[in-house]
Amino acid sequence: MDTETNKATEMSSTMDDNTDSFEKVKTKKSQKRKREMGAMDMESEDTIATKRPQFPPISGDKLTGGTDETRKVPVPAHRYTPLKENWLKIFTPIVENLQLQVRFNLKTRNVEIKTCKETQDIGALTKASDFVKAFILGFQVEDALALIRLDELFLETFDVTDVKPLKGDHLSRAIGRIAGKGGKTKFTIENVTKTRIVLADTKVHILGSFQNIKMARTAICNLILGSPPSKVYGNIRAVASRSAERF
């Protein structure tokens, strides 16, 4: 009996030793859970550590590195007289409102616009060059001034022959269809689409917002392709009323 009890105790001790030597096998699920928990902790630490930095507004001269930037707008010969007559109207908003320097170079025949220490707005140079360019293309000073006052205005230029390759009398008739009798068609498109249009030989210049330029361009292209003005008017009015309802 004693021997049997001794054997039983030995067996139990050996079993205990074996259980101590065994290690728990890590399952894939537990490893995946641990990884996910670690990633969550890392993300929370990152969000705590990274806060949005607060920087003071930087002045225009520091952005340009202290150097003055210039823009040159070439002036064709037929626009010298209008430029001379309206120079004060062009000069005043550029200097007083945008704090830029402007001059007309007689040798190179360019309007030169330059930044200075007083210039604060970074986009002032682009606005001024667009304003002068619009006047050179043939727009009135009052209409071109809108490019300085408003941000959502753009200039678009295309050729009549880009829409349809026309020559001779066919080209003249296409330009006549765009203008209409006494400029009636052009004025109607301008009023309905709230844009300004300049016809210069075969070039068409449009000034307005992106959506309005798109409407005016579609109408002019339809006229070039041969659509009657009455049909074009109807299409423009339908599109304009839809866009008015949307906004």
Coordinates of C-alpha atoms in Angstrom, one line a residue:
M1 CA 0.0 0.0 0.0
D2 CA 2.8 2.3 0.9
T3 CA 4.5 1.6 -2.4
E4 CA 1.3 2.4 -4.3
T5 CA 0.9 5.7 -2.4
N6 CA 4.5 6.6 -3.1
K7 CA 4.0 5.9 -6.8
A8 CA 0.8 8.0 -6.9
T9 CA 2.6 10.9 -5.2
E10 CA 5.5 10.6 -7.7
M11 CA 3.1 10.6 -10.6
S12 CA 1.3 13.7 -9.4
S13 CA 4.6 15.5 -8.9
T14 CA 5.8 14.6 -12.4
M15 CA 2.4 15.8 -13.8
D16 CA 2.8 19.1 -11.9
D17 CA 6.3 19.5 -13.3
N18 CA 5.0 18.8 -16.9
T19 CA 2.2 21.4 -16.5
D20 CA 4.7 24.0 -15.4
S21 CA 6.9 23.3 -18.4
F22 CA 4.0 23.7 -20.9
E23 CA 3.4 27.2 -22.4
K24 CA 0.1 28.7 -23.6
V25 CA 0.0 28.9 -27.4
K26 CA -1.0 32.4 -28.6
T27 CA -3.9 32.3 -31.0
K28 CA -4.0 34.4 -34.2
K29 CA -7.1 36.2 -32.9
S30 CA -5.4 37.3 -29.7
Q31 CA -2.3 38.5 -31.6
K32 CA -4.6 40.5 -34.0
R33 CA -6.5 42.0 -31.1
K34 CA -3.3 43.1 -29.5
R35 CA -2.0 44.7 -32.7
E36 CA -5.3 46.6 -33.2
M37 CA -5.1 47.8 -29.6
G38 CA -1.5 49.0 -30.1
A39 CA -2.5 50.8 -33.3
M40 CA -5.4 52.5 -31.5
D41 CA -3.0 53.6 -28.7
M42 CA -0.5 55.0 -31.3
E43 CA -3.3 56.9 -33.1
S44 CA -4.6 58.4 -29.8
E45 CA -1.0 59.4 -28.9
D46 CA -0.5 61.1 -32.4
T47 CA -3.8 63.0 -32.1
I48 CA -2.8 64.3 -28.7
A49 CA 0.7 65.1 -29.8
T50 CA -0.1 66.8 -33.1
K51 CA -2.2 69.9 -32.7
R52 CA -2.9 72.4 -35.5
P53 CA -0.1 75.1 -35.4
Q54 CA -1.1 78.7 -35.1
F55 CA 1.0 80.9 -37.4
P56 CA 0.6 84.7 -37.6
P57 CA -0.3 86.1 -41.1
I58 CA 2.8 86.7 -43.2
S59 CA 3.3 89.9 -45.1
G60 CA 3.6 90.1 -48.9
D61 CA 7.2 91.2 -49.0
K62 CA 8.3 88.2 -46.9
L63 CA 6.5 85.8 -49.2
T64 CA 8.3 87.2 -52.3
G65 CA 11.6 87.1 -50.4
G66 CA 12.0 90.9 -50.4
T67 CA 12.3 91.2 -54.2
D68 CA 9.9 93.2 -56.2
E69 CA 7.8 91.4 -58.9
T70 CA 6.9 92.9 -62.2
R71 CA 4.3 92.2 -64.9
K72 CA 4.4 93.5 -68.4
V73 CA 1.2 93.9 -70.6
P74 CA 2.0 94.6 -74.3
V75 CA -0.1 97.4 -75.9
P76 CA -1.0 97.1 -79.6
A77 CA -0.8 100.3 -81.8
H78 CA -4.6 100.7 -82.1
R79 CA -5.0 100.9 -78.3
Y80 CA -2.5 103.8 -77.6
T81 CA -5.1 106.6 -77.9
P82 CA -7.7 104.9 -75.7
L83 CA -5.0 104.1 -73.1
K84 CA -3.8 107.7 -73.2
E85 CA -7.3 109.1 -72.8
N86 CA -8.2 106.7 -69.9
W87 CA -4.8 106.6 -68.2
L88 CA -6.0 108.4 -65.1
K89 CA -8.9 105.9 -64.6
I90 CA -6.5 103.0 -65.0
F91 CA -3.7 104.5 -62.9
T92 CA -5.8 105.5 -59.9
P93 CA -7.3 102.0 -58.7
I94 CA -3.9 100.3 -59.3
V95 CA -1.9 102.7 -57.2
E96 CA -4.5 103.7 -54.5
N97 CA -6.4 100.5 -54.0
L98 CA -3.8 97.8 -54.8
Q99 CA -0.7 99.8 -53.6
L100 CA 1.2 99.0 -56.8
Q101 CA 3.5 101.0 -59.1
V102 CA 2.6 101.4 -62.7
R103 CA 4.1 103.0 -65.8
F104 CA 3.9 102.9 -69.6
N105 CA 7.2 102.2 -71.2
L106 CA 7.4 104.1 -74.5
K107 CA 10.4 102.1 -75.8
T108 CA 9.1 98.6 -75.3
R109 CA 5.4 99.8 -75.5
N110 CA 4.4 97.8 -72.5
V111 CA 2.4 98.7 -69.4
E112 CA 4.7 97.7 -66.5
I113 CA 3.2 96.9 -63.1
K114 CA 5.5 96.5 -60.1
T115 CA 5.1 95.6 -56.4
C116 CA 6.5 97.8 -53.6
K117 CA 6.9 97.8 -49.8
E118 CA 3.3 99.1 -49.4
T119 CA 1.8 96.1 -51.3
Q120 CA -0.1 93.9 -48.8
D121 CA -2.3 91.6 -51.0
I122 CA -0.3 88.8 -52.7
G123 CA -2.8 88.6 -55.6
A124 CA -2.8 92.3 -56.2
L125 CA -0.3 92.0 -59.1
T126 CA -2.4 89.4 -60.9
K127 CA -5.6 91.5 -60.5
A128 CA -3.9 94.6 -61.8
S129 CA -2.4 92.8 -64.9
D130 CA -5.8 91.2 -65.6
F131 CA -7.5 94.7 -65.3
V132 CA -5.0 96.3 -67.8
K133 CA -5.2 93.3 -70.1
A134 CA -9.0 93.5 -70.2
F135 CA -8.9 97.2 -71.1
I136 CA -6.3 96.4 -73.9
L137 CA -8.6 93.7 -75.3
G138 CA -11.3 96.3 -75.7
F139 CA -13.5 96.3 -72.6
Q140 CA -14.6 99.5 -71.0
V141 CA -12.7 100.7 -67.9
E142 CA -15.8 100.4 -65.8
D143 CA -16.3 96.8 -66.8
A144 CA -12.7 95.9 -66.4
L145 CA -12.6 97.4 -62.9
A146 CA -14.9 94.5 -61.8
L147 CA -11.8 92.2 -62.1
I148 CA -10.2 94.2 -59.2
R149 CA -13.3 94.4 -57.0
L150 CA -14.5 90.8 -57.5
D151 CA -12.6 87.5 -57.2
E152 CA -14.9 85.2 -59.2
L153 CA -14.5 87.0 -62.6
F154 CA -12.4 85.6 -65.5
L155 CA -11.4 86.5 -69.0
E156 CA -11.8 84.0 -71.9
T157 CA -10.7 84.5 -75.5
F158 CA -11.3 82.2 -78.5
D159 CA -11.3 82.5 -82.3
V160 CA -14.3 82.1 -84.5
T161 CA -12.3 79.7 -86.7
D162 CA -11.7 77.5 -83.7
V163 CA -15.4 76.6 -83.6
K164 CA -15.8 76.2 -87.4
P165 CA -13.1 76.6 -90.0
L166 CA -14.7 79.4 -92.1
K167 CA -13.2 81.7 -94.8
G168 CA -14.2 84.7 -96.8
D169 CA -17.9 85.7 -96.8
H170 CA -18.9 82.7 -94.6
L171 CA -16.6 84.1 -91.9
S172 CA -18.0 87.6 -92.2
R173 CA -21.6 86.2 -92.0
A174 CA -20.7 84.2 -88.8
I175 CA -19.3 87.4 -87.2
G176 CA -22.4 89.3 -88.3
R177 CA -24.7 86.7 -86.7
I178 CA -22.9 87.1 -83.4
A179 CA -23.2 90.9 -83.5
G180 CA -26.7 91.1 -84.9
K181 CA -28.3 94.2 -86.4
G182 CA -26.8 97.2 -84.6
G183 CA -25.2 94.9 -82.0
K184 CA -28.7 93.7 -80.9
T185 CA -27.7 89.9 -80.6
K186 CA -24.5 90.7 -78.7
F187 CA -26.3 93.0 -76.2
T188 CA -29.1 90.3 -75.7
I189 CA -26.5 87.6 -74.9
E190 CA -24.7 90.0 -72.6
N191 CA -27.8 91.0 -70.6
V192 CA -29.2 87.4 -70.3
T193 CA -25.9 85.8 -69.3
K194 CA -24.6 88.8 -67.2
T195 CA -21.3 89.0 -69.1
R196 CA -19.4 91.5 -71.3
I197 CA -18.5 90.5 -74.9
V198 CA -16.0 92.1 -77.2
L199 CA -15.8 91.2 -80.9
A200 CA -12.4 92.1 -82.4
D201 CA -12.1 90.8 -85.9
T202 CA -12.3 87.0 -85.6
K203 CA -11.5 87.1 -81.9
V204 CA -14.2 86.9 -79.2
H205 CA -13.4 88.0 -75.7
I206 CA -15.8 87.2 -72.8
L207 CA -15.6 88.7 -69.3
G208 CA -17.7 87.2 -66.5
S209 CA -18.0 84.4 -63.9
F210 CA -17.2 80.8 -64.9
Q211 CA -20.9 79.7 -65.3
N212 CA -21.9 82.8 -67.2
I213 CA -18.9 82.6 -69.6
K214 CA -20.0 79.0 -70.3
M215 CA -23.5 80.1 -71.2
A216 CA -22.3 82.9 -73.4
R217 CA -19.7 80.8 -75.1
T218 CA -22.4 78.1 -75.9
A219 CA -24.7 80.7 -77.4
I220 CA -21.9 82.2 -79.5
C221 CA -20.8 78.8 -80.8
N222 CA -24.4 77.9 -81.8
L223 CA -24.6 81.2 -83.7
I224 CA -21.3 80.5 -85.5
L225 CA -22.5 77.0 -86.4
G226 CA -25.6 78.4 -88.0
S227 CA -28.4 78.3 -85.5
P228 CA -31.0 81.1 -85.9
P229 CA -30.8 83.8 -83.2
S230 CA -34.4 83.2 -82.0
K231 CA -33.6 79.6 -81.1
V232 CA -30.4 80.7 -79.4
Y233 CA -32.3 83.3 -77.3
G234 CA -34.8 80.6 -76.2
N235 CA -32.0 78.2 -75.1
I236 CA -30.1 81.0 -73.2
R237 CA -33.2 82.1 -71.4
A238 CA -34.1 78.5 -70.4
V239 CA -30.6 77.9 -69.0
A240 CA -30.5 81.3 -67.3
S241 CA -33.8 80.7 -65.5
R242 CA -32.7 77.2 -64.4
S243 CA -29.4 78.6 -63.0
A244 CA -31.4 81.4 -61.2
E245 CA -33.7 78.9 -59.6
R246 CA -30.8 76.8 -58.5
F247 CA -29.1 79.7 -56.7

